[in-house]
């Protein structure tokens, strides 16, 4: 497949948007890890013994993935990691919605119980599907403008990591 010149620019935008969202989401939670753990517990998906470590560790991973994407280092691997996060978030939010839980997603801090009319499950799922699409684009086309480490395309047009 012949690469179009705009692909590198589209990948730059995808890197900055996905990386920016991951960085901001993680940074807002890293300053209040107990609230992040509370948000994880609110989903009622993990045993209580795992909810706290996941809640405390998740923000640091989000920040790391976001920084890697923004600077353009290990784009394909970072995009896969971000995609796995987005898929997990979509499943978790859909599960909470299907089970009738009334919680804030905790995506950008906060989390926990909210009034039934205050949930925004559909918007959260649609946002995360869009971010998952960006991760998919970056997995397929990781070469972008202004990346610290450029992944070189092979003669077949598929980028080698």
CSV table of C-alpha atoms in Angstrom, one decimal:
chain,number,residue,atom,x,y,z
A,1,UNK,CA,0.0,0.0,0.0
A,2,UNK,CA,1.4,3.4,-0.9
A,3,UNK,CA,1.6,5.8,2.0
A,4,UNK,CA,-0.2,9.1,1.5
A,5,UNK,CA,1.7,12.2,2.6
A,6,UNK,CA,-1.0,13.3,5.0
A,7,UNK,CA,-0.9,10.0,7.0
A,8,UNK,CA,2.1,11.3,9.0
A,9,UNK,CA,0.1,14.4,9.9
A,10,UNK,CA,-3.0,12.4,10.8
A,11,UNK,CA,-0.9,10.2,13.0
A,12,UNK,CA,0.6,13.3,14.7
A,13,UNK,CA,-2.9,14.5,15.5
A,14,UNK,CA,-4.0,11.0,16.7
A,15,UNK,CA,-0.8,10.8,18.9
A,16,UNK,CA,-1.5,14.2,20.5
A,17,UNK,CA,-5.2,13.7,21.1
A,18,UNK,CA,-4.9,10.2,22.5
A,19,UNK,CA,-1.8,11.0,24.4
A,20,UNK,CA,-3.2,14.2,25.7
A,21,UNK,CA,-6.4,12.5,27.0
A,22,UNK,CA,-4.4,9.7,28.6
A,23,UNK,CA,-2.0,12.3,30.2
A,24,UNK,CA,-4.7,14.5,31.6
A,25,UNK,CA,-6.9,11.6,32.8
A,26,UNK,CA,-3.9,10.1,34.6
A,27,UNK,CA,-2.6,13.4,36.0
A,28,UNK,CA,-6.0,14.4,37.5
A,29,UNK,CA,-6.2,11.0,39.3
A,30,UNK,CA,-2.5,10.7,40.4
A,31,UNK,CA,-2.9,13.6,42.8
A,32,UNK,CA,-5.8,11.9,44.6
A,33,UNK,CA,-5.1,8.1,44.5
A,34,UNK,CA,-7.7,7.3,47.2
A,35,UNK,CA,-10.5,8.8,45.0
A,36,UNK,CA,-9.2,6.8,42.0
A,37,UNK,CA,-9.4,3.6,44.1
A,38,UNK,CA,-12.9,4.6,45.1
A,39,UNK,CA,-13.8,5.0,41.5
A,40,UNK,CA,-12.5,1.5,40.7
A,41,UNK,CA,-14.4,0.0,43.6
A,42,UNK,CA,-17.7,1.7,42.4
A,43,UNK,CA,-17.7,-0.5,39.3
A,44,UNK,CA,-18.0,-3.6,41.5
A,45,UNK,CA,-15.9,-5.6,39.0
A,46,UNK,CA,-12.8,-6.4,41.0
A,47,UNK,CA,-12.3,-8.0,44.4
A,48,UNK,CA,-11.8,-5.3,47.0
A,49,UNK,CA,-8.2,-6.6,47.5
A,50,UNK,CA,-7.5,-5.6,43.9
A,51,UNK,CA,-9.5,-2.4,43.6
A,52,UNK,CA,-7.1,-0.3,45.7
A,53,UNK,CA,-3.9,-1.3,43.8
A,54,UNK,CA,-5.6,-0.9,40.5
A,55,UNK,CA,-6.9,2.5,41.5
A,56,UNK,CA,-3.5,3.6,42.7
A,57,UNK,CA,-1.5,2.2,39.8
A,58,UNK,CA,-3.8,3.1,36.9
A,59,UNK,CA,-3.2,6.8,36.9
A,60,UNK,CA,0.6,6.3,36.7
A,61,UNK,CA,0.2,4.0,33.7
A,62,UNK,CA,-2.1,6.5,32.0
A,63,UNK,CA,0.5,9.3,32.5
A,64,UNK,CA,3.3,7.1,31.1
A,65,UNK,CA,1.3,6.0,28.0
A,66,UNK,CA,0.2,9.6,27.4
A,67,UNK,CA,3.8,10.9,27.6
A,68,UNK,CA,5.1,8.2,25.3
A,69,UNK,CA,2.4,9.0,22.7
A,70,UNK,CA,2.9,12.8,23.0
A,71,UNK,CA,6.7,12.6,22.5
A,72,UNK,CA,6.4,9.9,19.9
A,73,UNK,CA,8.4,7.1,21.4
A,74,UNK,CA,7.3,3.5,21.0
A,75,UNK,CA,4.1,4.7,19.3
A,76,UNK,CA,2.8,1.3,18.2
A,77,UNK,CA,3.3,-0.3,21.6
A,78,UNK,CA,1.9,2.8,23.4
A,79,UNK,CA,-1.1,2.8,21.0
A,80,UNK,CA,-1.8,-0.9,21.8
A,81,UNK,CA,-1.6,-0.2,25.5
A,82,UNK,CA,-3.9,2.8,25.2
A,83,UNK,CA,-6.3,0.7,23.0
A,84,UNK,CA,-6.4,-2.0,25.7
A,85,UNK,CA,-7.2,0.7,28.3
A,86,UNK,CA,-10.0,2.1,26.1
A,87,UNK,CA,-11.5,-1.4,25.5
A,88,UNK,CA,-11.4,-2.1,29.3
A,89,UNK,CA,-13.0,1.3,30.0
A,90,UNK,CA,-15.7,0.6,27.4
A,91,UNK,CA,-16.5,-2.8,28.9
A,92,UNK,CA,-16.5,-1.4,32.5
A,93,UNK,CA,-18.8,1.5,31.7
A,94,UNK,CA,-21.1,-0.7,29.6
A,95,UNK,CA,-21.2,-3.2,32.5
A,96,UNK,CA,-22.1,-0.6,35.0
A,97,UNK,CA,-24.8,0.7,32.7
A,98,UNK,CA,-26.2,-2.8,32.1
A,99,UNK,CA,-26.2,-3.6,35.8
A,100,UNK,CA,-28.1,-0.4,36.6
A,101,UNK,CA,-25.3,1.2,38.7
A,102,UNK,CA,-25.4,5.0,39.0
A,103,UNK,CA,-21.7,5.9,39.1
A,104,UNK,CA,-19.5,8.6,37.7
A,105,UNK,CA,-16.9,6.9,35.4
A,106,UNK,CA,-14.0,8.4,37.3
A,107,UNK,CA,-12.2,8.9,34.0
A,108,UNK,CA,-10.9,12.4,34.8
A,109,UNK,CA,-10.9,12.1,38.6
A,110,UNK,CA,-13.8,11.8,40.9
A,111,UNK,CA,-15.9,8.6,40.6
A,112,UNK,CA,-18.2,6.8,42.9
A,113,UNK,CA,-22.0,7.0,43.3
A,114,UNK,CA,-24.1,9.7,41.6
A,115,UNK,CA,-27.8,10.3,41.3
A,116,UNK,CA,-29.4,8.1,38.6
A,117,UNK,CA,-30.0,11.0,36.3
A,118,UNK,CA,-26.4,12.1,36.5
A,119,UNK,CA,-24.8,9.2,34.6
A,120,UNK,CA,-23.4,9.8,31.1
A,121,UNK,CA,-22.7,6.3,30.0
A,122,UNK,CA,-23.5,6.7,26.3
A,123,UNK,CA,-21.3,9.7,26.0
A,124,UNK,CA,-18.4,8.0,27.8
A,125,UNK,CA,-18.7,4.9,25.7
A,126,UNK,CA,-18.8,6.9,22.4
A,127,UNK,CA,-15.8,9.0,23.5
A,128,UNK,CA,-13.8,5.9,24.4
A,129,UNK,CA,-14.8,4.3,21.0
A,130,UNK,CA,-13.4,7.3,19.3
A,131,UNK,CA,-10.2,7.1,21.3
A,132,UNK,CA,-10.0,3.3,20.5
A,133,UNK,CA,-10.2,4.2,16.8
A,134,UNK,CA,-7.3,6.6,17.3
A,135,UNK,CA,-5.3,3.9,19.0
A,136,UNK,CA,-6.1,1.6,16.0
A,137,UNK,CA,-5.0,4.2,13.6
A,138,UNK,CA,-1.7,4.6,15.4
A,139,UNK,CA,-1.2,0.8,15.6
A,140,UNK,CA,-1.6,0.7,11.8
A,141,UNK,CA,0.2,4.0,11.0
A,142,UNK,CA,2.7,4.8,13.8
A,143,UNK,CA,5.0,6.9,11.7
A,144,UNK,CA,4.2,10.6,12.4
A,145,UNK,CA,5.6,14.1,12.3
A,146,UNK,CA,7.8,15.3,15.2
A,147,UNK,CA,8.1,11.9,16.8
A,148,UNK,CA,11.2,11.4,19.0
A,149,UNK,CA,11.8,7.9,17.6
A,150,UNK,CA,10.5,7.3,14.1
A,151,UNK,CA,9.3,3.7,13.3
A,152,UNK,CA,10.5,2.9,9.8
A,153,UNK,CA,8.1,1.6,7.2
A,154,UNK,CA,9.0,-1.6,5.5
A,155,UNK,CA,8.9,-2.0,1.7
A,156,UNK,CA,5.4,-3.5,2.0
A,157,UNK,CA,4.2,-0.3,3.6
A,158,UNK,CA,3.6,-1.9,6.9
A,159,UNK,CA,5.7,-0.4,9.7
A,160,UNK,CA,8.2,-2.6,11.4
A,161,UNK,CA,8.5,-2.0,15.2
